[in-house]
Amino acid sequence: MITLTEQQRVAILVVLLAISVFLTYFFHTVLMLGTVFSHFFYIPIILTALWWEKRSILVALFLGGLVVVGTLGFSPDPLVPNDYARILMFVVVAFVVASLSEQLRGREREVKKQRDLAQRYLDVAGVLFVVIGSDHTIRLINRHGCELLGYREEELLGRDWFATVVPEASREARRQAFDAAIAGGGASRGRQENPVVTRNGDVLILAWQDTIITGDDGRPVGMIGSGSDITDRIRAEEELRAAHGEANLYLDIMVHDINNANAVALGYADLLAEVLEGRERQMVWKLRSGISRSIEIIQNVSTIRRLRSGETTVRPIDLDAVIRAGIAHHPDAAFVYEEKPVWVMADDLLPEVFTNLVSNSVKFGEPGVEIRIRVEEDDGMVEVSVEDTGPGVPDPVKPLLFTRFVRGTNTRSGKGLGLYITRMLVERYGGSIRVEDRVPGHPECGAAFRFTLRRCDQPVTPRS
């Protein structure tokens, strides 16, 4: 649409008025045809009404006066009622068109006001907003979007969105997905991570959301999309994953080497214990105890790392097999366990629960300590109890026993990680753990560790 300047409009009006004056003279003096030419006068009247609204009434009065002057000055015929009606019609047309033009301009100003307000909202938003037409062209984009992409607004409006800002590698796929969404009239496709290319050729990753917009007839006419720049976050996550992988590599090497060294030291300690007597043999046993504690620490660190990293997934586990394997690791201890086949939801770290609880009973129990393991099912849950006849757990210690780095009162207590890890594992499986007196009200008669696991009614047959 061509937009005329104020000077151009004035020039056109002056020309039309000059033509009107010429036609008045020519028709009256040369052709002697009366006022038939005055139909031309509606053109400047209507244009003036559209451009300057009610100022057109002045032009109507001027042209009406021109009819009067032309008739009285050049025509032998006097003014007739039809001439007065024509002059009145000039004024009425000018008034009506000016009123309509004023209403139209008022609506345009209101629409522009609302559009400017919406544009200001979009401009202050910290994300990219863009409206893409069904023909792939950019219909609207906010200031932040222009700054993010490195373009001026006029450089983007009307251009193909996909050809301008979408990387070539994903351009065709994105275009096809857009066309499919428009054709199907679907709702928002949810949050996505879409790359865009800036004017300088840099690739940015946007957290992208879009939705279809429809016309008055309900048919899709385009899509409005918003995207926030998450490039730095994505790169930081990639760097963090790389650093995590490198740290795990170093940790694996360290654990492997320390375990090898501990195994060698433990072997030599056992050899020395066989050949030494008295005080020297007691020192070797202390040395062996320190090595065993080092092995326990390494095992705890490895368990926590696997737990935090999510290397294992919860799945059906044969609880009876896990318990029997845990008992087999302590051939010198006295166990009471009635085998009860049951499957629970856990993962490959479930044996650590029994290792920590059974080791706890063996380590802190008196010579000849007896350990009883019970398994009971109730309402979709399985409760496992590990009871011992050891010295028990004092009441003040019970609430804090599964807290990180909280140690028992026994002189042989460890660093407080074993039971903390046990609680983390049980809670990971959707259960809970507690410690009670084996004989209610008598802590000195031994402890009872009880934890729950979710039962699995459809066990999975292990692969051969």
Coordinates of C-alpha atoms in Angstrom, one line a residue:
M1 CA 0.0 0.0 0.0
I2 CA 1.4 3.4 -1.0
T3 CA 1.6 6.0 1.8
L4 CA 1.5 9.7 0.7
T5 CA 3.3 12.4 2.6
E6 CA 1.5 15.5 3.8
Q7 CA 3.1 17.6 1.0
Q8 CA 2.0 15.1 -1.6
R9 CA -1.6 15.2 -0.4
V10 CA -1.7 19.0 -0.4
A11 CA -0.3 19.0 -3.9
I12 CA -2.9 16.6 -5.1
L13 CA -5.7 18.6 -3.5
V14 CA -4.5 21.8 -5.1
V15 CA -4.4 20.2 -8.5
L16 CA -7.9 18.8 -8.1
L17 CA -9.3 22.2 -7.0
A18 CA -7.5 23.9 -9.9
I19 CA -9.2 21.3 -12.2
S20 CA -12.5 22.0 -10.6
V21 CA -12.1 25.8 -11.3
F22 CA -11.1 25.1 -14.9
L23 CA -14.1 22.7 -15.4
T24 CA -16.5 25.4 -14.0
Y25 CA -15.2 28.0 -16.5
F26 CA -15.0 25.6 -19.4
F27 CA -18.5 24.0 -19.0
H28 CA -20.2 27.4 -18.4
T29 CA -18.5 29.6 -20.9
V30 CA -17.4 27.2 -23.7
L31 CA -19.8 24.3 -23.7
M32 CA -22.7 26.1 -22.0
L33 CA -23.8 22.8 -20.4
G34 CA -24.7 24.0 -16.9
T35 CA -23.4 22.1 -13.8
V36 CA -23.1 18.5 -15.1
F37 CA -19.3 18.7 -14.5
S38 CA -19.8 19.1 -10.7
H39 CA -19.9 15.4 -10.2
F40 CA -16.1 15.6 -10.4
F41 CA -16.2 17.8 -7.2
Y42 CA -16.9 14.7 -5.1
I43 CA -13.4 13.4 -5.7
P44 CA -11.5 16.2 -3.8
I45 CA -14.3 16.3 -1.2
I46 CA -14.0 12.5 -0.5
L47 CA -10.2 12.6 -0.6
T48 CA -10.1 15.6 1.8
A49 CA -12.5 13.8 4.2
L50 CA -10.3 10.7 4.2
W51 CA -7.1 12.6 4.7
W52 CA -8.2 15.5 7.0
E53 CA -11.6 14.4 8.1
K54 CA -14.0 17.4 8.8
R55 CA -11.8 19.9 7.0
S56 CA -13.4 18.4 3.9
I57 CA -16.6 20.5 4.8
L58 CA -14.5 23.7 3.9
V59 CA -13.6 22.1 0.6
A60 CA -17.3 21.2 0.0
L61 CA -18.3 24.8 0.8
F62 CA -15.6 26.1 -1.5
L63 CA -16.8 23.9 -4.4
G64 CA -20.4 24.7 -3.6
G65 CA -19.5 28.4 -3.8
L66 CA -17.8 27.7 -7.1
V67 CA -21.0 26.3 -8.5
V68 CA -22.9 29.5 -7.4
V69 CA -20.3 31.8 -8.8
G70 CA -20.1 29.9 -12.1
T71 CA -23.8 29.9 -12.6
L72 CA -24.3 33.5 -11.7
G73 CA -21.2 34.8 -13.4
F74 CA -21.0 32.8 -16.6
S75 CA -24.3 31.1 -17.2
P76 CA -27.4 32.9 -18.5
D77 CA -29.6 30.5 -16.5
P78 CA -30.5 31.4 -12.9
L79 CA -29.8 29.1 -9.9
V80 CA -32.4 26.3 -9.6
P81 CA -33.4 24.1 -6.6
N82 CA -31.3 21.3 -8.1
D83 CA -28.2 23.5 -7.7
Y84 CA -28.9 24.2 -4.1
A85 CA -29.5 20.4 -3.5
R86 CA -26.2 19.6 -5.2
I87 CA -24.4 22.1 -2.9
L88 CA -26.1 20.6 0.1
M89 CA -25.1 17.1 -1.1
F90 CA -21.4 18.3 -1.2
V91 CA -21.6 19.2 2.5
V92 CA -23.5 16.1 3.5
V93 CA -21.0 13.8 1.7
A94 CA -18.1 15.7 3.2
F95 CA -19.7 15.3 6.7
V96 CA -20.6 11.6 6.3
V97 CA -17.2 10.6 4.8
A98 CA -15.4 12.7 7.4
S99 CA -17.3 11.0 10.3
L100 CA -16.6 7.5 8.9
S101 CA -13.0 8.4 8.4
E102 CA -12.8 9.7 12.0
Q103 CA -14.2 6.5 13.3
L104 CA -11.9 4.4 11.2
R105 CA -8.9 6.4 12.4
G106 CA -10.1 6.0 16.0
R107 CA -10.2 2.3 15.6
E108 CA -6.8 2.3 13.9
R109 CA -5.4 4.3 16.7
E110 CA -6.9 1.9 19.3
V111 CA -5.5 -1.1 17.4
K112 CA -2.1 0.6 17.1
K113 CA -2.2 1.4 20.8
Q114 CA -2.9 -2.2 21.6
R115 CA -0.3 -3.5 19.1
D116 CA 2.3 -1.1 20.5
L117 CA 1.4 -2.2 24.1
A118 CA 1.8 -5.8 23.1
Q119 CA 5.0 -5.0 21.3
R120 CA 6.4 -3.3 24.4
Y121 CA 5.5 -6.4 26.5
L122 CA 7.3 -8.6 23.9
D123 CA 10.3 -6.2 23.8
V124 CA 10.8 -6.2 27.6
A125 CA 10.6 -10.0 27.7
G126 CA 13.9 -11.7 28.2
V127 CA 13.1 -14.4 25.6
L128 CA 12.7 -14.5 21.8
F129 CA 9.1 -14.1 20.5
V130 CA 8.3 -14.7 16.9
V131 CA 5.2 -15.2 14.8
I132 CA 5.8 -17.4 11.7
G133 CA 3.2 -17.4 9.0
S134 CA 2.0 -20.6 7.3
D135 CA 4.2 -19.5 4.3
H136 CA 7.2 -19.7 6.6
T137 CA 7.7 -16.0 6.7
I138 CA 8.4 -13.9 9.8
R139 CA 5.4 -11.8 10.6
L140 CA 6.5 -10.4 14.0
I141 CA 9.6 -10.6 16.2
N142 CA 10.4 -8.8 19.4
R143 CA 13.5 -6.7 20.2
H144 CA 15.2 -9.4 22.2
G145 CA 14.8 -11.8 19.4
C146 CA 16.4 -9.3 17.0
E147 CA 19.3 -8.7 19.4
L148 CA 19.8 -12.4 20.0
L149 CA 19.9 -13.2 16.3
G150 CA 22.0 -10.1 15.4
Y151 CA 19.5 -8.5 12.9
R152 CA 17.4 -5.4 12.7
E153 CA 13.6 -5.9 12.8
E154 CA 13.1 -4.7 9.2
E155 CA 15.8 -7.2 8.1
L156 CA 13.8 -10.2 9.4
L157 CA 10.2 -9.3 8.7
G158 CA 8.9 -11.0 5.6
R159 CA 11.9 -13.4 5.4
D160 CA 11.7 -17.2 5.5
W161 CA 12.3 -18.2 9.1
F162 CA 13.8 -21.6 8.3
A163 CA 16.1 -20.3 5.5
T164 CA 17.3 -17.4 7.6
V165 CA 17.9 -18.7 11.2
V166 CA 17.6 -22.5 11.2
P167 CA 20.9 -24.5 10.7
E168 CA 21.1 -26.2 7.3
A169 CA 21.5 -29.7 8.9
S170 CA 18.1 -29.5 10.6
R171 CA 16.4 -27.0 8.3
E172 CA 14.4 -29.5 6.2
A173 CA 13.3 -31.6 9.2
R174 CA 12.1 -28.5 11.1
R175 CA 10.3 -27.2 8.0
Q176 CA 8.4 -30.5 7.6
A177 CA 7.5 -30.6 11.2
F178 CA 6.2 -27.0 11.0
D179 CA 4.1 -27.8 7.9
A180 CA 2.7 -31.0 9.6
A181 CA 1.7 -29.0 12.6
I182 CA 0.0 -26.3 10.5
A183 CA -1.8 -29.0 8.4
G184 CA -2.9 -30.8 11.5
G185 CA -3.8 -27.7 13.5
G186 CA -2.2 -29.3 16.5
A187 CA -1.6 -27.7 19.9
S188 CA 1.7 -26.9 21.5
R189 CA 4.4 -29.5 20.8
G190 CA 5.9 -29.1 24.2
R191 CA 9.3 -27.9 25.2
Q192 CA 12.2 -28.6 22.8
E193 CA 15.8 -27.7 22.4
N194 CA 16.2 -26.1 18.9
P195 CA 19.4 -24.7 17.4
V196 CA 19.4 -21.3 15.6
V197 CA 22.1 -19.5 13.6
T198 CA 22.8 -15.9 14.2
R199 CA 23.8 -13.4 11.6
N200 CA 27.5 -13.9 12.6
G201 CA 27.2 -17.7 12.0
D202 CA 27.1 -18.6 15.7
V203 CA 24.9 -21.5 16.7
L204 CA 22.7 -21.0 19.7
I205 CA 20.5 -23.5 21.5
L206 CA 17.1 -22.3 22.5
A207 CA 14.6 -23.9 24.9
W208 CA 11.7 -23.6 22.5
Q209 CA 8.0 -23.7 22.8
D210 CA 5.4 -23.0 20.1
T211 CA 1.7 -23.1 19.5
I212 CA -0.6 -22.8 16.4
I213 CA -2.5 -19.6 15.9
T214 CA -5.8 -19.6 13.9
G215 CA -7.8 -17.1 11.9
D216 CA -11.4 -16.0 12.4
D217 CA -12.5 -19.1 10.5
G218 CA -10.6 -21.4 12.9
R219 CA -8.0 -22.5 10.3
P220 CA -4.3 -22.4 11.2
V221 CA -2.6 -19.3 9.8
G222 CA 0.8 -19.6 11.5
M223 CA 2.7 -20.3 14.7
I224 CA 3.9 -18.3 17.6
G225 CA 7.1 -19.4 19.2
S226 CA 9.2 -18.4 22.1
G227 CA 12.8 -19.4 22.9
S228 CA 15.3 -18.7 25.7
D229 CA 19.0 -19.0 25.1
I230 CA 20.3 -22.0 27.0
T231 CA 23.6 -22.4 25.1
D232 CA 25.8 -21.6 28.1
R233 CA 23.8 -24.0 30.2
I234 CA 24.1 -26.8 27.7
R235 CA 27.8 -26.2 27.3
A236 CA 28.3 -26.1 31.1
E237 CA 26.4 -29.4 31.4
E238 CA 28.6 -31.0 28.7
E239 CA 31.7 -29.7 30.4
L240 CA 30.3 -31.0 33.7
R241 CA 29.6 -34.5 32.2
A242 CA 33.1 -34.5 30.8
A243 CA 34.6 -33.5 34.1
H244 CA 32.5 -36.1 35.9
G245 CA 33.6 -38.8 33.5
E246 CA 37.3 -37.8 34.0
A247 CA 36.8 -37.8 37.8
N248 CA 35.2 -41.2 37.7
L249 CA 38.1 -42.5 35.6
Y250 CA 40.6 -41.3 38.2
L251 CA 38.4 -42.7 41.0
D252 CA 38.2 -46.1 39.3
I253 CA 42.0 -46.2 38.9
M254 CA 42.5 -45.1 42.5
V255 CA 40.0 -47.7 43.9
H256 CA 41.5 -50.4 41.7
D257 CA 45.1 -49.7 42.9
I258 CA 44.2 -49.2 46.5
N259 CA 42.2 -52.5 46.6
N260 CA 45.2 -54.3 45.0
A261 CA 47.5 -52.8 47.7
N262 CA 45.1 -53.7 50.4
A263 CA 44.8 -57.2 49.2
V264 CA 48.5 -57.6 49.2
A265 CA 48.8 -56.1 52.7
L266 CA 46.0 -58.3 54.0
G267 CA 47.8 -61.4 52.7
Y268 CA 51.1 -60.5 54.3
A269 CA 49.3 -59.7 57.5
D270 CA 47.7 -63.1 57.6
L271 CA 51.1 -64.7 57.0
L272 CA 52.6 -62.7 59.8
A273 CA 49.8 -63.6 62.2
E274 CA 50.5 -67.3 61.6
V275 CA 54.2 -67.0 62.5
L276 CA 54.2 -64.4 65.3
E277 CA 53.1 -64.8 68.9
G278 CA 52.1 -62.7 71.8
R279 CA 52.4 -58.9 71.5
E280 CA 53.7 -59.0 68.0
R281 CA 50.7 -61.0 66.9
Q282 CA 48.3 -58.6 68.5
M283 CA 50.0 -55.7 66.6
V284 CA 49.5 -57.7 63.3
W285 CA 45.8 -58.1 64.1
K286 CA 45.5 -54.4 64.7
L287 CA 47.3 -53.9 61.3
R288 CA 44.9 -56.3 59.7
S289 CA 41.9 -54.5 61.3
G290 CA 43.1 -51.2 59.8
I291 CA 43.5 -52.7 56.4
S292 CA 39.9 -54.2 56.6
R293 CA 38.6 -50.7 57.6
S294 CA 40.4 -49.3 54.5
I295 CA 38.7 -51.9 52.3
E296 CA 35.3 -51.0 53.9
I297 CA 35.9 -47.3 53.3
I298 CA 36.7 -47.9 49.6
Q299 CA 33.6 -50.1 49.3
N300 CA 31.4 -47.4 50.8
V301 CA 32.8 -44.7 48.5
S302 CA 32.2 -46.9 45.5
T303 CA 28.6 -47.6 46.6
I304 CA 27.9 -43.9 47.2
R305 CA 29.3 -43.1 43.7
R306 CA 27.1 -45.7 42.0
L307 CA 24.1 -44.6 44.0
R308 CA 24.6 -40.9 43.1
S309 CA 25.4 -41.6 39.5
G310 CA 22.2 -43.7 38.8
E311 CA 24.2 -46.4 37.1
T312 CA 21.7 -49.0 38.3
T313 CA 17.9 -49.1 37.7
V314 CA 15.3 -50.5 40.0
R315 CA 14.0 -53.9 38.8
P316 CA 12.7 -57.2 40.2
I317 CA 15.4 -58.9 42.5
D318 CA 15.3 -62.3 44.1
L319 CA 15.5 -61.3 47.8
D320 CA 16.1 -64.9 49.0
A321 CA 19.2 -65.2 46.8
V322 CA 20.6 -62.0 48.1
I323 CA 20.1 -63.0 51.7
R324 CA 21.7 -66.4 51.2
A325 CA 24.7 -64.8 49.4
G326 CA 25.1 -62.3 52.3
I327 CA 25.1 -65.2 54.8
A328 CA 27.7 -67.1 52.8
H329 CA 30.2 -64.2 53.2
H330 CA 30.3 -64.8 57.0
P331 CA 30.8 -68.6 57.3
D332 CA 32.0 -68.3 60.9
A333 CA 28.9 -66.5 62.2
A334 CA 25.8 -68.2 63.5
F335 CA 22.7 -67.5 61.4
V336 CA 19.1 -68.4 61.7
Y337 CA 17.1 -68.0 58.5
E338 CA 14.1 -69.8 57.1
E339 CA 14.4 -69.5 53.3
K340 CA 11.4 -67.7 51.8
P341 CA 11.3 -67.1 48.1
V342 CA 10.1 -63.6 47.4
W343 CA 10.9 -61.0 44.7
V344 CA 11.3 -57.3 45.5
M345 CA 11.9 -54.0 43.6
A346 CA 15.6 -53.1 44.0
D347 CA 18.8 -53.1 42.1
D348 CA 22.3 -54.5 42.1
L349 CA 23.2 -52.6 45.2
L350 CA 20.7 -54.4 47.4
P351 CA 23.4 -56.8 48.7
E352 CA 25.1 -53.8 50.2
V353 CA 22.2 -53.4 52.6
F354 CA 22.7 -56.9 54.0
T355 CA 26.5 -56.6 53.9
N356 CA 26.3 -53.4 56.1
L357 CA 23.7 -54.8 58.5
V358 CA 25.2 -58.3 58.9
S359 CA 28.8 -56.9 59.2
N360 CA 27.5 -54.5 61.8
S361 CA 26.1 -57.4 63.9
V362 CA 29.2 -59.5 63.5
K363 CA 31.6 -56.6 64.3
F364 CA 29.8 -55.3 67.3
G365 CA 28.4 -58.5 68.7
E366 CA 30.0 -60.5 71.5
P367 CA 31.7 -63.8 70.8
G368 CA 29.1 -66.3 69.8
V369 CA 26.6 -63.7 68.7
E370 CA 23.6 -65.2 66.9
I371 CA 22.0 -63.4 63.9
R372 CA 18.4 -64.1 62.9
I373 CA 16.9 -62.9 59.6
R374 CA 13.1 -62.8 59.1
V375 CA 11.1 -62.0 56.0
E376 CA 7.4 -61.1 56.3
E377 CA 5.0 -60.0 53.6
D378 CA 2.2 -57.5 54.2
D379 CA 0.0 -55.5 51.8
G380 CA 2.4 -55.2 48.9
M381 CA 5.4 -54.7 51.1
V382 CA 8.1 -57.0 52.4
E383 CA 9.6 -56.4 55.9
V384 CA 13.1 -57.8 56.5
S385 CA 14.5 -58.0 60.1
V386 CA 18.1 -58.5 61.0
E387 CA 18.2 -59.3 64.7
D388 CA 21.3 -60.1 66.8
T389 CA 22.1 -61.0 70.4
G390 CA 24.8 -58.4 70.7
P391 CA 25.1 -55.4 73.0
G392 CA 22.2 -53.6 71.3
V393 CA 21.8 -49.9 70.6
P394 CA 21.1 -47.4 73.4
D395 CA 17.9 -45.4 73.1
P396 CA 19.6 -41.9 72.7
V397 CA 21.5 -43.3 69.7
K398 CA 18.6 -44.9 67.8
P399 CA 17.2 -41.7 66.2
L400 CA 20.6 -40.7 64.9
L401 CA 22.0 -44.0 63.9
F402 CA 21.3 -43.7 60.2
T403 CA 22.6 -40.2 59.9
R404 CA 25.8 -39.4 58.0
F405 CA 29.0 -39.6 60.1
V406 CA 27.1 -40.4 63.4
R407 CA 28.9 -43.3 65.1
G408 CA 27.7 -45.7 67.7
T409 CA 29.0 -45.8 71.3
N410 CA 31.0 -49.0 70.8
T411 CA 34.8 -48.5 70.6
R412 CA 34.8 -50.5 67.4
S413 CA 32.3 -48.2 65.7
G414 CA 33.3 -47.1 62.2
K415 CA 33.0 -43.8 60.5
G416 CA 29.2 -43.8 60.4
L417 CA 28.8 -44.3 56.7
G418 CA 27.6 -47.9 56.5
L419 CA 24.2 -47.4 58.0
Y420 CA 23.8 -44.0 56.2
I421 CA 24.4 -45.8 52.9
T422 CA 21.9 -48.5 54.0
R423 CA 19.2 -45.9 54.6
M424 CA 19.9 -44.2 51.3
L425 CA 19.5 -47.5 49.4
V426 CA 16.3 -48.6 51.2
E427 CA 14.7 -45.2 50.6
R428 CA 15.8 -45.4 47.0
Y429 CA 13.8 -48.6 46.7
G430 CA 10.7 -46.9 48.2
G431 CA 11.0 -48.4 51.7
S432 CA 12.1 -47.3 55.1
I433 CA 14.4 -48.5 57.8
R434 CA 14.5 -48.4 61.6
V435 CA 16.3 -49.9 64.6
E436 CA 14.5 -51.4 67.6
D437 CA 15.3 -53.6 70.6
R438 CA 15.3 -57.3 69.9
V439 CA 13.6 -57.7 73.2
P440 CA 11.3 -54.6 73.6
G441 CA 12.4 -52.4 76.5
H442 CA 15.8 -54.2 76.9
P443 CA 18.4 -52.6 74.6
E444 CA 21.1 -54.7 76.3
C445 CA 19.6 -57.9 74.8
G446 CA 20.5 -57.0 71.2
A447 CA 19.3 -54.9 68.3
A448 CA 16.8 -55.5 65.5
F449 CA 17.2 -53.7 62.2
R450 CA 14.0 -53.7 60.2
F451 CA 13.5 -52.3 56.7
T452 CA 10.8 -52.6 54.1
L453 CA 10.9 -53.2 50.3
R454 CA 8.2 -53.1 47.7
R455 CA 7.1 -56.6 46.7
C456 CA 7.2 -57.6 43.0
D457 CA 4.4 -60.0 42.0
Q458 CA 5.9 -60.7 38.6
P459 CA 9.4 -61.9 39.0
V460 CA 11.7 -61.7 36.0
T461 CA 13.5 -64.8 35.0
P462 CA 17.3 -64.1 35.0
R463 CA 19.0 -64.4 31.6
S464 CA 21.1 -67.5 31.2

